[in-house]
Amino acid sequence: MKRWENGQVALTHGLVRRYEDVLELSEGQLLRAIDLIAREDTPLMSLPAIPAPISADIVVEAMPLLERALEYEPMTGLDWDRLTTLLGSSPHVLVRKRDWETLIYRLSSETAVTTGLEYAHRWEASARMVSNHRTTDAVIEMIESALTDDDVQLYSDYATLLRFCPDRRGHHVLMDVIKNPPNPRALWASLSTTTTLVRHGLLDIGTVTDLLPIVLDIVEDESSPVRARRAAASFAERTDTSRARGGRDASPLTPTQRKVVDDLLSSSGLEPHQQQAILERTVATLVADTPTDADDQMLSTLISTALREPHLDTRDTALAVLMLSPQGRTLGDVLAADLASAVRHTDVYRATGDLSMLSWLVQPSGLEILTDLTTGKVGAPELAPLAGAALGNCVEPVGRPRTARDRLLESCAQGQIHARTTCPSDHLPASNAWGVAYALGMRGRFDLIDALLARPGAEHDPEWGTSLRWWTALPETIRPRPPSSGGSGAELVT
């Protein structure tokens, strides 16, 4: 690896594949990590950073994959990797606009319900497809519809795609959501994506100038959700940095605004000494098994970025690379232990920071605390949906503990639905519909989701009905299913 970094060896697809074989890694595991890091610097790539050799007749190779994707036949992450590489390599594969719409919708839906390497394959394939200028009209129309639809469950998966869309019409979609947000989740997703565009110089100065006063209002509004305020602070800081780098006039932020921005960005949920403690515990555990990890500067940088980086786009890249790395499992175990400690000490901010990373790095060691948080047995209510996301992303082998956990989630849902059906509509108690539905869906329990939706009052409940229907609407082919007995990876129905 050091020889790659120092330019001593020409980096080719075949060479990386040989390293994957030697290291007994799954096909594409190193390649996707390379793509993630490359896309940090070059977001509009429509091809892999290190493409595989292309056949002489691209159309002949692409058409069978294209037909399978359009017919909703099973597709693996590697199938999507190959299809998007072929489509980005040649304009001669004829794809109609309605077919692009089908491809983008299916791929984004699959990305939303996969984890680990299968997620990384689809995520990179999505970014490539959106960067292809032939998809622009279909992408913008789909995302505009999604970001203004209250029934959409995963706004960030749609909004983030606009990071990779070179057309300014996509920027206008984000601006409209920021100016008139349909809900806090759509606002947060749009702010995060717009910040990335500013960072890469892809948003024109006029648009940035128009947005800045609106964004600063969000920064200073203490009634706004903390997550939205932090995303707004990130936009303001990136804008300020870009202006200074470009030699433009003085900062548009007042000293008071600057302080609020700095305070929001410095509060990732974990205090500096807590971040350092997690880093040290992780490295100590790794070094006990692999002493050379003590001197691995790249590993230390990745973990530090995951723990300390205030800007979500950069932090998420580090977390995604760690998700693909064996060392990421160790960090996941350390974070789960820290989460349990934070909950015991009622440190909501620290627990929020742990959960934001565990959604990427969750390991079976965290299942118990995540279940307790998701079902409301412990912890503050605002932690419940974050815990549901991490719980859903953890692969638990088939067996009695898994079945018992599913029943706990079902019982939690039944209790919350019943409580809400017996209350006046203007005094509905809070629920964790999104978190519980996500956990059940990712665990493949569509039988329980169907049963919950059939309960009295569930269908018309503004939270439970919306959350459960999203999962039941997923096409059969792309629904998650429980892993095979003893399995270790997330699976789609095949």
Short mmCIF file of C-alpha atoms in Angstrom, two decimals:
data_model
loop_
_atom_site.label_atom_id
_atom_site.label_comp_id
_atom_site.label_asym_id
_atom_site.label_seq_id
_atom_site.Cartn_x
_atom_site.Cartn_y
_atom_site.Cartn_z
CA MET A 1 0.00 0.00 0.00
CA LYS A 2 2.85 2.40 0.81
CA ARG A 3 4.31 1.73 -2.65
CA TRP A 4 0.96 2.79 -4.18
CA GLU A 5 0.91 5.98 -2.14
CA ASN A 6 4.51 6.84 -3.05
CA GLY A 7 3.90 6.29 -6.74
CA GLN A 8 6.46 3.46 -6.92
CA VAL A 9 3.91 1.11 -8.51
CA ALA A 10 1.40 1.91 -11.25
CA LEU A 11 -2.03 1.35 -9.77
CA THR A 12 -4.22 -0.82 -12.00
CA HIS A 13 -7.51 -2.64 -11.52
CA GLY A 14 -5.79 -6.00 -11.85
CA LEU A 15 -3.18 -5.12 -9.22
CA VAL A 16 -5.79 -4.01 -6.67
CA ARG A 17 -7.82 -7.17 -7.33
CA ARG A 18 -4.70 -9.29 -6.67
CA TYR A 19 -4.21 -7.51 -3.34
CA GLU A 20 -7.86 -8.21 -2.46
CA ASP A 21 -7.26 -11.89 -3.17
CA VAL A 22 -4.02 -12.03 -1.19
CA LEU A 23 -5.65 -10.26 1.77
CA GLU A 24 -8.73 -12.52 1.49
CA LEU A 25 -11.00 -9.52 1.03
CA SER A 26 -14.26 -9.61 -0.88
CA GLU A 27 -14.14 -8.51 -4.50
CA GLY A 28 -14.26 -4.74 -4.72
CA GLN A 29 -13.52 -4.06 -1.05
CA LEU A 30 -10.29 -2.15 -1.72
CA LEU A 31 -11.58 -0.72 -4.99
CA ARG A 32 -14.58 0.86 -3.28
CA ALA A 33 -12.37 2.39 -0.58
CA ILE A 34 -10.23 3.93 -3.35
CA ASP A 35 -13.38 5.27 -5.05
CA LEU A 36 -14.61 6.85 -1.82
CA ILE A 37 -11.35 8.69 -1.24
CA ALA A 38 -11.05 9.74 -4.90
CA ARG A 39 -14.59 11.11 -4.92
CA GLU A 40 -13.70 13.36 -1.98
CA ASP A 41 -11.51 15.33 -4.39
CA THR A 42 -13.38 14.70 -7.65
CA PRO A 43 -17.11 14.40 -6.90
CA LEU A 44 -18.31 14.41 -10.51
CA MET A 45 -16.63 11.16 -11.60
CA SER A 46 -18.86 9.11 -13.92
CA LEU A 47 -16.38 6.21 -13.92
CA PRO A 48 -14.52 4.32 -11.16
CA ALA A 49 -11.22 5.78 -10.02
CA ILE A 50 -9.54 2.61 -11.33
CA PRO A 51 -11.83 1.12 -13.99
CA ALA A 52 -11.82 -2.54 -14.92
CA PRO A 53 -10.91 -3.35 -18.52
CA ILE A 54 -13.78 -2.64 -20.93
CA SER A 55 -14.83 -5.18 -23.55
CA ALA A 56 -14.62 -4.33 -27.23
CA ASP A 57 -18.40 -4.33 -27.62
CA ILE A 58 -19.80 -2.42 -24.66
CA VAL A 59 -23.38 -2.65 -25.91
CA VAL A 60 -23.31 -6.45 -26.05
CA GLU A 61 -22.02 -6.67 -22.47
CA ALA A 62 -24.27 -3.94 -21.09
CA MET A 63 -27.64 -4.97 -22.51
CA PRO A 64 -28.18 -8.15 -20.41
CA LEU A 65 -27.37 -6.23 -17.21
CA LEU A 66 -29.58 -3.31 -18.27
CA GLU A 67 -32.52 -5.62 -18.98
CA ARG A 68 -32.13 -7.36 -15.61
CA ALA A 69 -32.09 -4.03 -13.79
CA LEU A 70 -35.14 -2.68 -15.63
CA GLU A 71 -37.10 -5.90 -15.08
CA TYR A 72 -36.32 -5.88 -11.35
CA GLU A 73 -34.48 -9.17 -11.58
CA PRO A 74 -31.91 -9.70 -8.79
CA MET A 75 -28.79 -7.53 -9.06
CA THR A 76 -25.70 -7.72 -6.85
CA GLY A 77 -23.60 -4.72 -5.93
CA LEU A 78 -20.93 -5.91 -8.37
CA ASP A 79 -23.59 -6.09 -11.12
CA TRP A 80 -24.42 -2.42 -10.50
CA ASP A 81 -20.71 -1.60 -10.43
CA ARG A 82 -20.24 -3.15 -13.87
CA LEU A 83 -23.42 -1.74 -15.39
CA THR A 84 -22.69 1.85 -14.36
CA THR A 85 -19.08 1.51 -15.54
CA LEU A 86 -20.30 0.39 -18.96
CA LEU A 87 -22.98 3.10 -19.19
CA GLY A 88 -20.44 5.77 -18.26
CA SER A 89 -17.89 4.48 -20.77
CA SER A 90 -19.97 4.79 -23.90
CA PRO A 91 -22.87 6.91 -25.22
CA HIS A 92 -23.88 4.08 -27.55
CA VAL A 93 -26.00 2.14 -25.04
CA LEU A 94 -29.47 3.48 -25.77
CA VAL A 95 -31.39 4.25 -22.55
CA ARG A 96 -34.71 6.07 -22.68
CA LYS A 97 -35.57 8.74 -20.10
CA ARG A 98 -38.20 6.55 -18.43
CA ASP A 99 -35.59 3.77 -18.20
CA TRP A 100 -33.13 6.13 -16.54
CA GLU A 101 -35.90 6.96 -14.05
CA THR A 102 -36.42 3.26 -13.32
CA LEU A 103 -32.69 2.63 -12.93
CA ILE A 104 -32.12 5.59 -10.62
CA TYR A 105 -35.16 4.85 -8.47
CA ARG A 106 -34.28 1.17 -8.15
CA LEU A 107 -30.60 1.80 -7.42
CA SER A 108 -31.30 4.53 -4.85
CA SER A 109 -33.88 2.28 -3.15
CA GLU A 110 -31.44 -0.62 -3.00
CA THR A 111 -28.73 1.65 -1.63
CA ALA A 112 -31.09 2.74 1.15
CA VAL A 113 -31.70 -0.84 2.33
CA THR A 114 -28.23 -2.40 2.12
CA THR A 115 -25.23 -2.24 4.41
CA GLY A 116 -21.49 -2.84 4.33
CA LEU A 117 -19.79 -3.63 1.04
CA GLU A 118 -23.09 -4.14 -0.79
CA TYR A 119 -24.05 -0.61 0.24
CA ALA A 120 -20.67 0.76 -0.90
CA HIS A 121 -21.00 -0.87 -4.35
CA ARG A 122 -24.45 0.66 -4.85
CA TRP A 123 -23.53 4.02 -3.37
CA GLU A 124 -20.61 4.43 -5.76
CA ALA A 125 -22.75 3.18 -8.67
CA SER A 126 -25.42 5.78 -7.78
CA ALA A 127 -22.85 8.58 -7.74
CA ARG A 128 -21.54 7.52 -11.15
CA MET A 129 -24.99 7.32 -12.66
CA VAL A 130 -25.97 10.76 -11.39
CA SER A 131 -22.70 12.23 -12.71
CA ASN A 132 -23.58 10.95 -16.20
CA HIS A 133 -25.08 13.95 -18.04
CA ARG A 134 -27.60 11.67 -19.78
CA THR A 135 -29.41 11.10 -16.48
CA THR A 136 -29.73 14.76 -15.46
CA ASP A 137 -33.41 15.37 -16.26
CA ALA A 138 -34.53 12.13 -14.62
CA VAL A 139 -32.37 12.71 -11.52
CA ILE A 140 -33.58 16.24 -10.87
CA GLU A 141 -37.26 15.39 -11.32
CA MET A 142 -37.01 12.37 -9.01
CA ILE A 143 -35.13 14.19 -6.26
CA GLU A 144 -37.33 17.28 -6.40
CA SER A 145 -40.37 15.06 -5.93
CA ALA A 146 -38.72 13.11 -3.09
CA LEU A 147 -37.55 16.14 -1.09
CA THR A 148 -41.03 17.64 -1.00
CA ASP A 149 -42.80 14.38 -0.16
CA ASP A 150 -43.57 13.89 3.55
CA ASP A 151 -43.88 10.13 3.03
CA VAL A 152 -40.22 9.73 2.03
CA GLN A 153 -38.28 8.05 4.83
CA LEU A 154 -34.65 8.62 3.80
CA TYR A 155 -34.27 12.19 2.55
CA SER A 156 -30.49 12.18 2.83
CA ASP A 157 -30.18 9.31 0.33
CA TYR A 158 -31.93 11.44 -2.29
CA ALA A 159 -30.50 14.87 -1.48
CA THR A 160 -26.94 13.57 -1.36
CA LEU A 161 -27.18 12.45 -4.99
CA LEU A 162 -27.23 16.11 -6.00
CA ARG A 163 -23.61 16.35 -4.82
CA PHE A 164 -22.76 14.51 -8.00
CA CYS A 165 -25.15 16.22 -10.42
CA PRO A 166 -23.39 18.87 -12.53
CA ASP A 167 -26.60 20.67 -13.56
CA ARG A 168 -27.53 23.88 -11.73
CA ARG A 169 -31.22 22.95 -11.78
CA GLY A 170 -30.37 20.51 -9.02
CA HIS A 171 -28.95 23.38 -6.99
CA HIS A 172 -32.25 25.23 -7.36
CA VAL A 173 -34.08 22.20 -5.94
CA LEU A 174 -31.90 22.37 -2.83
CA MET A 175 -32.39 26.13 -2.55
CA ASP A 176 -36.18 25.76 -2.66
CA VAL A 177 -36.12 23.18 0.16
CA ILE A 178 -33.85 25.35 2.32
CA LYS A 179 -36.06 28.40 1.78
CA ASN A 180 -39.32 26.49 2.37
CA PRO A 181 -38.47 23.23 4.16
CA PRO A 182 -41.31 20.66 4.15
CA ASN A 183 -39.87 19.08 7.33
CA PRO A 184 -36.67 19.14 9.44
CA ARG A 185 -35.19 15.99 7.85
CA ALA A 186 -35.46 17.39 4.31
CA LEU A 187 -33.91 20.67 5.52
CA TRP A 188 -30.96 18.90 7.12
CA ALA A 189 -30.34 16.73 4.05
CA SER A 190 -30.47 19.72 1.69
CA LEU A 191 -28.17 21.84 3.87
CA SER A 192 -25.61 19.04 4.10
CA THR A 193 -25.56 18.53 0.34
CA THR A 194 -25.38 22.26 -0.42
CA THR A 195 -22.40 22.56 1.93
CA THR A 196 -20.55 19.92 -0.08
CA LEU A 197 -21.25 21.83 -3.29
CA VAL A 198 -19.80 24.99 -1.73
CA ARG A 199 -16.72 23.09 -0.61
CA HIS A 200 -16.01 21.88 -4.15
CA GLY A 201 -16.75 25.24 -5.74
CA LEU A 202 -19.77 23.85 -7.59
CA LEU A 203 -22.25 26.45 -6.32
CA ASP A 204 -22.12 29.86 -7.97
CA ILE A 205 -21.43 32.89 -5.80
CA GLY A 206 -24.85 34.42 -6.48
CA THR A 207 -26.63 31.35 -5.12
CA VAL A 208 -24.37 31.25 -2.07
CA THR A 209 -25.01 34.94 -1.40
CA ASP A 210 -28.78 34.43 -1.64
CA LEU A 211 -28.73 31.46 0.72
CA LEU A 212 -26.38 32.77 3.39
CA PRO A 213 -28.88 35.05 5.26
CA ILE A 214 -31.44 32.20 5.36
CA VAL A 215 -28.81 29.76 6.60
CA LEU A 216 -27.60 32.17 9.27
CA ASP A 217 -31.16 32.54 10.54
CA ILE A 218 -31.24 28.76 11.03
CA VAL A 219 -27.87 28.89 12.80
CA GLU A 220 -29.17 31.45 15.30
CA ASP A 221 -32.63 29.89 15.79
CA GLU A 222 -32.33 27.89 19.01
CA SER A 223 -35.76 26.33 18.39
CA SER A 224 -34.46 24.61 15.23
CA PRO A 225 -33.26 20.99 15.57
CA VAL A 226 -29.59 20.81 16.56
CA ARG A 227 -28.79 18.64 13.54
CA ALA A 228 -30.17 21.28 11.15
CA ARG A 229 -28.34 24.07 13.00
CA ARG A 230 -25.04 22.19 12.75
CA ALA A 231 -25.58 21.60 9.02
CA ALA A 232 -26.33 25.32 8.60
CA ALA A 233 -23.19 26.19 10.59
CA SER A 234 -21.17 23.93 8.31
CA PHE A 235 -22.52 25.79 5.26
CA ALA A 236 -21.67 29.16 6.83
CA GLU A 237 -18.16 28.07 7.74
CA ARG A 238 -17.48 26.56 4.30
CA THR A 239 -18.76 29.76 2.67
CA ASP A 240 -16.58 31.93 4.89
CA THR A 241 -13.52 29.79 4.15
CA SER A 242 -14.19 29.85 0.39
CA ARG A 243 -14.47 33.65 0.38
CA ALA A 244 -11.22 34.03 2.31
CA ARG A 245 -9.45 31.56 0.01
CA GLY A 246 -10.70 33.46 -3.04
CA GLY A 247 -9.38 36.77 -1.71
CA ARG A 248 -12.83 38.32 -1.56
CA ASP A 249 -14.01 40.96 0.88
CA ALA A 250 -14.33 40.60 4.64
CA SER A 251 -16.30 37.81 6.27
CA PRO A 252 -20.08 38.22 5.96
CA LEU A 253 -20.45 36.76 9.46
CA THR A 254 -20.73 39.08 12.45
CA PRO A 255 -18.57 38.23 15.48
CA THR A 256 -21.67 36.87 17.25
CA GLN A 257 -22.59 34.68 14.28
CA ARG A 258 -19.00 33.48 13.99
CA LYS A 259 -19.03 32.39 17.63
CA VAL A 260 -22.32 30.50 17.25
CA VAL A 261 -21.00 28.77 14.13
CA ASP A 262 -17.77 27.81 15.89
CA ASP A 263 -19.64 26.54 18.95
CA LEU A 264 -22.00 24.40 16.86
CA LEU A 265 -19.18 22.89 14.80
CA SER A 266 -17.02 22.15 17.84
CA SER A 267 -19.82 20.22 19.53
CA SER A 268 -19.87 16.91 17.68
CA GLY A 269 -21.46 15.27 20.72
CA LEU A 270 -18.15 14.01 22.08
CA GLU A 271 -15.84 16.30 24.03
CA PRO A 272 -12.19 16.36 22.86
CA HIS A 273 -11.05 14.24 25.80
CA GLN A 274 -13.78 11.69 25.02
CA GLN A 275 -12.74 11.59 21.36
CA GLN A 276 -9.14 11.03 22.40
CA ALA A 277 -10.13 8.26 24.83
CA ILE A 278 -12.04 6.40 22.10
CA LEU A 279 -9.12 6.80 19.69
CA GLU A 280 -6.65 5.47 22.26
CA ARG A 281 -8.84 2.51 23.25
CA THR A 282 -9.37 1.59 19.61
CA VAL A 283 -5.69 1.78 18.71
CA ALA A 284 -4.68 -0.14 21.88
CA THR A 285 -7.08 -2.96 20.99
CA LEU A 286 -5.82 -3.07 17.40
CA VAL A 287 -2.15 -3.00 18.41
CA ALA A 288 -2.65 -5.97 20.74
CA ASP A 289 -3.49 -8.01 17.63
CA THR A 290 -1.42 -6.18 14.97
CA PRO A 291 1.51 -4.22 16.48
CA THR A 292 2.21 -2.35 13.21
CA ASP A 293 -1.15 -0.55 13.55
CA ALA A 294 0.53 1.64 16.17
CA ASP A 295 2.55 3.37 13.43
CA ASP A 296 -0.16 3.46 10.76
CA GLN A 297 -0.66 7.17 10.14
CA MET A 298 -3.45 6.62 7.61
CA LEU A 299 -5.44 4.54 10.11
CA SER A 300 -4.96 7.16 12.81
CA THR A 301 -6.09 9.90 10.40
CA LEU A 302 -9.21 7.96 9.40
CA ILE A 303 -10.26 7.36 13.01
CA SER A 304 -9.50 10.96 14.00
CA THR A 305 -11.54 12.26 11.05
CA ALA A 306 -14.47 10.01 11.97
CA LEU A 307 -14.37 11.27 15.56
CA ARG A 308 -13.48 14.94 15.13
CA GLU A 309 -14.38 16.22 11.66
CA PRO A 310 -17.22 18.78 12.00
CA HIS A 311 -18.26 18.61 8.32
CA LEU A 312 -20.50 15.65 7.61
CA ASP A 313 -19.40 14.93 4.04
CA THR A 314 -15.73 14.48 4.98
CA ARG A 315 -16.58 12.61 8.18
CA ASP A 316 -18.91 10.24 6.36
CA THR A 317 -16.20 9.39 3.83
CA ALA A 318 -13.88 8.39 6.68
CA LEU A 319 -16.64 6.31 8.29
CA ALA A 320 -17.46 4.60 4.99
CA VAL A 321 -13.81 3.63 4.47
CA LEU A 322 -13.64 2.32 8.05
CA MET A 323 -16.86 0.38 7.42
CA LEU A 324 -15.00 -1.47 4.66
CA SER A 325 -11.88 -1.97 6.80
CA PRO A 326 -11.34 -4.75 9.35
CA GLN A 327 -10.23 -2.09 11.85
CA GLY A 328 -13.67 -0.48 11.66
CA ARG A 329 -15.13 -3.41 13.59
CA THR A 330 -12.90 -2.62 16.55
CA LEU A 331 -13.94 1.03 16.55
CA GLY A 332 -17.58 -0.13 16.41
CA ASP A 333 -17.10 -2.22 19.55
CA VAL A 334 -15.43 0.68 21.38
CA LEU A 335 -18.24 3.05 20.37
CA ALA A 336 -20.91 0.61 21.59
CA ALA A 337 -19.25 0.45 25.02
CA ASP A 338 -18.99 4.25 25.10
CA LEU A 339 -22.67 4.54 24.14
CA ALA A 340 -23.70 2.31 27.04
CA SER A 341 -21.63 4.49 29.39
CA ALA A 342 -23.15 7.70 27.96
CA VAL A 343 -26.68 6.36 28.47
CA ARG A 344 -25.89 5.33 32.05
CA HIS A 345 -24.67 8.87 32.74
CA THR A 346 -27.62 10.44 30.86
CA ASP A 347 -25.18 12.20 28.53
CA VAL A 348 -27.50 12.70 25.56
CA TYR A 349 -25.04 14.72 23.51
CA ARG A 350 -22.30 12.14 23.83
CA ALA A 351 -24.75 9.33 23.04
CA THR A 352 -25.87 11.19 19.92
CA GLY A 353 -22.27 11.40 18.72
CA ASP A 354 -21.73 7.68 19.32
CA LEU A 355 -24.94 6.75 17.50
CA SER A 356 -24.09 8.86 14.44
CA MET A 357 -20.95 6.75 13.99
CA LEU A 358 -22.53 3.44 14.95
CA SER A 359 -24.98 3.70 12.06
CA TRP A 360 -21.88 3.01 9.92
CA LEU A 361 -19.82 0.79 12.21
CA VAL A 362 -22.32 -1.08 14.40
CA GLN A 363 -21.27 -4.54 15.59
CA PRO A 364 -23.22 -7.31 17.40
CA SER A 365 -21.70 -6.14 20.70
CA GLY A 366 -24.00 -3.10 20.52
CA LEU A 367 -27.27 -4.96 19.95
CA GLU A 368 -28.53 -4.88 23.55
CA ILE A 369 -28.07 -1.17 24.22
CA LEU A 370 -29.42 -0.31 20.77
CA THR A 371 -32.53 -2.43 21.34
CA ASP A 372 -33.16 -0.80 24.72
CA LEU A 373 -32.81 2.68 23.20
CA THR A 374 -34.97 1.91 20.15
CA THR A 375 -37.81 0.52 22.24
CA GLY A 376 -37.62 3.34 24.81
CA LYS A 377 -36.56 1.12 27.69
CA VAL A 378 -33.66 3.50 28.42
CA GLY A 379 -32.40 6.84 27.17
CA ALA A 380 -33.88 10.12 26.02
CA PRO A 381 -36.62 9.94 23.37
CA GLU A 382 -34.53 11.79 20.79
CA LEU A 383 -32.01 8.91 20.83
CA ALA A 384 -34.60 6.31 19.81
CA PRO A 385 -34.67 6.89 16.01
CA LEU A 386 -30.88 7.13 15.84
CA ALA A 387 -30.63 3.85 17.71
CA GLY A 388 -33.19 2.27 15.36
CA ALA A 389 -31.01 3.22 12.39
CA ALA A 390 -27.91 1.61 13.93
CA LEU A 391 -29.87 -1.46 15.04
CA GLY A 392 -31.26 -1.96 11.54
CA ASN A 393 -27.76 -1.77 10.05
CA CYS A 394 -26.37 -4.51 12.32
CA VAL A 395 -26.42 -8.03 10.89
CA GLU A 396 -27.54 -10.53 13.53
CA PRO A 397 -27.43 -14.26 12.69
CA VAL A 398 -30.70 -16.17 12.61
CA GLY A 399 -31.51 -17.75 15.96
CA ARG A 400 -33.47 -17.34 19.18
CA PRO A 401 -31.83 -14.04 20.26
CA ARG A 402 -32.67 -12.50 16.89
CA THR A 403 -36.28 -13.71 17.02
CA ALA A 404 -36.66 -12.43 20.58
CA ARG A 405 -35.30 -9.03 19.53
CA ASP A 406 -37.78 -8.86 16.65
CA ARG A 407 -40.62 -9.56 19.06
CA LEU A 408 -39.43 -6.77 21.37
CA LEU A 409 -39.57 -4.37 18.44
CA GLU A 410 -43.02 -5.64 17.50
CA SER A 411 -44.29 -5.25 21.07
CA CYS A 412 -42.92 -1.70 21.24
CA ALA A 413 -44.72 -0.83 18.00
CA GLN A 414 -47.99 -2.40 19.15
CA GLY A 415 -47.90 -0.43 22.40
CA GLN A 416 -47.17 2.89 20.70
CA ILE A 417 -49.83 2.37 18.01
CA HIS A 418 -52.43 1.46 20.63
CA ALA A 419 -51.54 4.48 22.79
CA ARG A 420 -51.93 6.81 19.83
CA THR A 421 -55.29 5.35 18.74
CA THR A 422 -56.77 6.04 22.17
CA CYS A 423 -55.69 9.70 22.33
CA PRO A 424 -57.19 12.80 20.70
CA SER A 425 -55.55 13.55 17.35
CA ASP A 426 -54.20 16.87 18.65
CA HIS A 427 -52.55 15.22 21.68
CA LEU A 428 -50.83 12.19 20.16
CA PRO A 429 -47.97 10.82 22.29
CA ALA A 430 -44.52 10.68 20.70
CA SER A 431 -43.49 7.52 18.92
CA ASN A 432 -40.43 5.98 17.34
CA ALA A 433 -42.25 4.85 14.21
CA TRP A 434 -39.36 5.61 11.88
CA GLY A 435 -36.71 3.87 14.02
CA VAL A 436 -38.73 0.73 14.76
CA ALA A 437 -39.95 0.38 11.18
CA TYR A 438 -36.42 0.83 9.86
CA ALA A 439 -35.03 -1.81 12.22
CA LEU A 440 -37.77 -4.32 11.32
CA GLY A 441 -37.44 -3.62 7.60
CA MET A 442 -33.66 -3.95 7.52
CA ARG A 443 -33.97 -7.18 9.52
CA GLY A 444 -36.31 -8.56 6.85
CA ARG A 445 -39.40 -8.83 9.07
CA PHE A 446 -41.97 -7.82 6.50
CA ASP A 447 -44.42 -10.26 8.09
CA LEU A 448 -44.36 -8.15 11.26
CA ILE A 449 -44.57 -4.90 9.30
CA ASP A 450 -47.66 -6.17 7.45
CA ALA A 451 -49.26 -7.25 10.74
CA LEU A 452 -48.55 -3.88 12.38
CA LEU A 453 -50.02 -1.98 9.44
CA ALA A 454 -53.18 -4.08 9.75
CA ARG A 455 -53.69 -3.11 13.40
CA PRO A 456 -56.56 -0.72 14.16
CA GLY A 457 -55.51 2.88 13.63
CA ALA A 458 -52.06 2.14 12.20
CA GLU A 459 -52.86 2.77 8.53
CA HIS A 460 -54.06 6.32 9.17
CA ASP A 461 -51.56 7.25 11.87
CA PRO A 462 -49.44 10.12 10.49
CA GLU A 463 -46.22 8.54 11.75
CA TRP A 464 -46.79 4.79 11.85
CA GLY A 465 -48.82 4.64 8.66
CA THR A 466 -46.21 6.57 6.67
CA SER A 467 -43.24 4.62 8.04
CA LEU A 468 -44.75 1.17 7.62
CA ARG A 469 -46.19 1.84 4.14
CA TRP A 470 -42.78 2.87 2.82
CA TRP A 471 -41.44 -0.59 3.59
CA THR A 472 -44.46 -2.49 2.26
CA ALA A 473 -44.16 -0.56 -1.03
CA LEU A 474 -40.64 -1.87 -1.67
CA PRO A 475 -40.56 -4.29 -4.62
CA GLU A 476 -40.04 -7.87 -3.52
CA THR A 477 -36.69 -8.19 -5.29
CA ILE A 478 -35.00 -5.42 -3.33
CA ARG A 479 -36.38 -6.15 0.13
CA PRO A 480 -33.82 -7.05 2.78
CA ARG A 481 -34.14 -10.54 4.18
CA PRO A 482 -32.73 -12.21 7.29
CA PRO A 483 -29.21 -13.56 6.72
CA SER A 484 -28.85 -17.28 6.20
CA SER A 485 -28.23 -19.18 9.39
CA GLY A 486 -24.68 -18.38 10.38
CA GLY A 487 -24.42 -15.75 7.65
CA SER A 488 -22.47 -12.57 8.12
CA GLY A 489 -23.74 -10.14 5.50
CA ALA A 490 -26.85 -8.20 4.62
CA GLU A 491 -28.82 -9.90 1.87
CA LEU A 492 -31.50 -8.87 -0.58
CA VAL A 493 -34.27 -11.17 -1.73
CA THR A 494 -33.06 -13.28 -4.68
#
